[in-house]
Structure formats: C-alpha cells, structure tokens
Amino acid sequence: MLLDRNKYTESGYIGEELIGDAAHELEQRCMAVQQSVKDNDFSYESALEAYQVTDAQYKSFIGETLNRNIFISFSGTTAPVTKSDYFEIYETMILSFYSHPSTKVINKVKKLLKEAKEIA
Amino acid sequence: MPRSIPTGKHTVTEEELKSCKALGFVVYSPGAKLSLVDFLKANFPGLELSKFLTEIDDLFKPMSGKRLTKIIGYNESDPFELVLQYYSEDHDDEIHGLAFSRTFIRDAGGKTAVHDFFRIPKNFRNLGHGKIMLNYGLQQYLNIGVDIIKVHAALADGGFVWARAHFVAVRKREVSLILASAKLGLPREEFKKVKEVYDNYYNADPNGIAFPINKWSLIPGMKGILQNSDWHGEIDLNNQELLFKFTNYVTGQK
C-alpha cells in the first residue's frame, strides 16, 4: 500500500518555484558574498567577482539588511518604529565608527541627522 | 544537540482522526499495538494532523482525475516513523502523475523529516504549489520539533534548486564528484573559485557532513553542473542562521 520511499525523488520543479524574482536572486548572491567572506573562502573582491555582485549592490544589501534588523529589534513593541528611532540609531552607528570622535565630528553628525529628520 | 522540543501545543484526538479518515486517508500499520492517536501523542506531539492533511488534500485533490490513495502509515518500533503519502493511480506517469511522501522519524538522534518524493502533474507545475507545500510542512516541522529536514537532490534540476534552498550536502563523495564535473565543465578561473570553496570547507573539516553547497549554486557557471548532479542534503533547523535563510528563501520574505 505504501509506495517505496526511494521510488522517486523531490522533483526539481518543486524547488524551482522557490527561486523567485531577480531582486530575490541578487539578495541571495549578496548573502553568498557575505557568507563566503565570513568563512574566509575568498577575499571581499574575489567574492564580489565570484558571485557577480558590484560593490554598490553589496553595500545596498548591507544597508537594507541593517534596516530590517532594526525593525526586527523593535518588533513586539506596541508603538511602531519611527523615523526618529532610526535616526537615533544611525547617530550611534556613525559616531561609534570613530574611536574618539571629536566635537567637530559629533556636531557635524548631529547637524546632518537633524536636517534629515526635518526633511523626513 | 537535538532540540526535538515541540513548539506546538496540539494533541491529536480520536475525533480528529475520524475527520482525517473522512477526507479519504487510511491508517496503515500492520501488526501495530498502539493506536495512531497514542503513537502520535508519544512520538510527535504538537502535530496538527487534521490541519496538515486537510491542507494537503485541498492542494492535491484538484490535480488529478484519477483514483487517489491517501495513507497515514506508522511504525511503532524504534526508529519510530510516521509516513504520509498521497498519490494518484498513475503516479508513475511523469507527465500526469501525482506522488507525495513525507516520513517523520524519531530516534535517539532526534527528529527528522524526510522529503522522500514529490511530483505533480505538468499542468500544475511552476504555479507556486511547491512553495505552499513547503510552508505547510515547515509549520508542522516546527510544531513537532523537527531537528533536520532531509532531501535527495537529483535529476530534473533537483540538484541545483535544493542547493539554492540552503540544504547542505552531507556526503563528501557526492560533493567530490560534482567538483570533478565542474573541473571538466568550467573555465579554469571559474573552477578555481569552486575549488577554493571546497578546499576551505574540507581542509578545516576533512570529514565534514555539512558542505555549504548553496555557495556553489550561486556561482553562475555552476547552475548547469548542479542541474545534473545527485546528492543527499539536509537542513539543521536548530541552526538559527540556516533556519532564517531557509525560511527567508521559502517564504520570499525579507
């Protein structure tokens, strides 16, 4: 009554449906770059070349991924994440890039984000 | 360390089993002493049997005008197995046949879901049914605390698409054969990158059982090589990073 479980396999077209559109495809290639660099398969430049991703595409992917992580980090709060929350996080990100940011840098960053908040 | 902890709270009842039988499912377990309900309670708590089988039936029933066989099989001795099969009487017809089989195994190593086989009639391919089924399955795997999903990736492009879906290759011999094909089929520079991924993984772990074949699948020249490959793969659902990538891939969510 039960068919032999080795009689067939999981058909390729079943998985084909999962591959998705061009944007999803690019995201998958960027993820491969990220993983390969992390695992020391390739240098960053070689990984970009292997997966045919440009430097700009990869940076865009990293930015979008960070944004998603910010959103996920706030999931479960009753109030939605606001642009203001994002800007506060960006401020910390930029300033933490410098080990000892000067007053000039701090003021510049604050001014820049203040302007961005006003435009937003 | 296997998780095997069900996240689902559901407990199958005799009433629920009756509703499954009303869909046309038959219980198959020659010589079993335990009832199916008791077997599920003991081995796969959390499984939403009626919900899962109704989803399967709703998805597959319109695909075939032929007589359908729907089976819930189980094996009450170690390793404990639950087998769900759904197939049309012309299942061996590559164009019109419908055949689906999933095996859930519980043993000392944890819980495994084996994707035995899945084929659908040509008219229904590439319409998203594979994705829907994988989502239905994944929900139940998490409900019952499955540790590993296993698949045999082969022929009909399977070797490529399952690599793309983040399954890792567990048998080095099979991976080495694919590498040999790549050496014959790829330009030298492209093969060099393929080889670097292979060397980096197996130099660190010569007997590794989780080769990240996904990395190969995204190197452009490897598509044709993997489409003709044959390998055994699995996904460790306890690996949060892999689970995230897999669910992201299956659901298309960002």
CSV table of N, CA, C and O in Angstrom, one decimal, chain B residues 169-173 175-176 198-211:
chain,number,residue,atom,x,y,z
B,169,ALA,N,25.2,19.7,1.7
B,169,ALA,CA,25.5,18.4,1.2
B,169,ALA,C,26.2,17.5,2.3
B,169,ALA,O,27.2,18.0,2.9
B,170,VAL,N,25.7,16.3,2.6
B,170,VAL,CA,26.2,15.6,3.7
B,170,VAL,C,27.2,14.5,3.3
B,170,VAL,O,28.0,14.1,4.2
B,171,ARG,N,27.3,14.2,2.0
B,171,ARG,CA,28.2,13.1,1.6
B,171,ARG,C,29.4,13.7,0.8
B,171,ARG,O,29.2,14.2,-0.3
B,172,LYS,N,30.6,13.6,1.4
B,172,LYS,CA,31.8,14.2,0.7
B,172,LYS,C,32.0,13.6,-0.7
B,172,LYS,O,32.4,14.3,-1.6
B,173,ARG,N,31.7,12.3,-0.8
B,173,ARG,CA,31.9,11.6,-2.1
B,173,ARG,C,31.1,12.2,-3.2
B,173,ARG,O,31.6,12.4,-4.3
B,175,VAL,N,29.9,15.3,-3.2
B,175,VAL,CA,30.4,16.6,-3.4
B,175,VAL,C,31.7,16.6,-4.3
B,175,VAL,O,31.8,17.4,-5.2
B,176,SER,N,32.5,15.6,-4.0
B,176,SER,CA,33.8,15.5,-4.8
B,176,SER,C,33.4,15.1,-6.3
B,176,SER,O,34.1,15.6,-7.2
B,198,TYR,N,35.4,24.5,-1.9
B,198,TYR,CA,35.6,23.1,-1.5
B,198,TYR,C,36.7,22.9,-0.5
B,198,TYR,O,36.6,22.3,0.6
B,199,ASP,N,37.9,23.4,-0.9
B,199,ASP,CA,39.1,23.3,-0.1
B,199,ASP,C,39.0,23.9,1.3
B,199,ASP,O,39.4,23.4,2.3
B,200,ASN,N,38.4,25.1,1.3
B,200,ASN,CA,38.3,25.8,2.5
B,200,ASN,C,37.4,25.1,3.5
B,200,ASN,O,37.7,25.0,4.7
B,201,TYR,N,36.4,24.4,3.0
B,201,TYR,CA,35.5,23.7,3.9
B,201,TYR,C,36.1,22.4,4.4
B,201,TYR,O,36.2,22.1,5.6
B,202,TYR,N,36.6,21.6,3.4
B,202,TYR,CA,37.1,20.2,3.8
B,202,TYR,C,38.5,20.3,4.4
B,202,TYR,O,38.9,19.3,5.1
B,203,ASN,N,39.3,21.3,4.1
B,203,ASN,CA,40.6,21.4,4.8
B,203,ASN,C,40.4,21.7,6.3
B,203,ASN,O,41.1,21.1,7.2
B,204,ALA,N,39.3,22.4,6.6
B,204,ALA,CA,39.0,22.7,8.1
B,204,ALA,C,38.4,21.4,8.7
B,204,ALA,O,38.5,21.2,9.9
B,205,ASP,N,37.6,20.7,7.9
B,205,ASP,CA,36.9,19.6,8.5
B,205,ASP,C,36.8,18.4,7.4
B,205,ASP,O,35.9,18.3,6.6
B,206,PRO,N,37.9,17.6,7.3
B,206,PRO,CA,38.1,16.6,6.3
B,206,PRO,C,36.9,15.7,6.2
B,206,PRO,O,36.6,15.2,5.1
B,207,ASN,N,36.2,15.4,7.3
B,207,ASN,CA,35.1,14.5,7.2
B,207,ASN,C,33.7,15.3,7.4
B,207,ASN,O,32.7,14.7,7.9
B,208,GLY,N,33.7,16.5,7.0
B,208,GLY,CA,32.6,17.4,7.2
B,208,GLY,C,31.3,16.8,6.6
B,208,GLY,O,31.3,16.2,5.5
B,209,ILE,N,30.2,17.0,7.2
B,209,ILE,CA,28.9,16.5,6.8
B,209,ILE,C,27.9,17.6,6.5
B,209,ILE,O,26.7,17.4,6.6
B,210,ALA,N,28.4,18.8,6.3
B,210,ALA,CA,27.5,19.9,6.1
B,210,ALA,C,28.1,20.9,5.1
B,210,ALA,O,28.3,22.1,5.3
B,211,PHE,N,28.5,20.4,3.9
B,211,PHE,CA,29.1,21.2,2.9
B,211,PHE,C,28.1,22.3,2.4
B,211,PHE,O,27.0,21.9,2.0
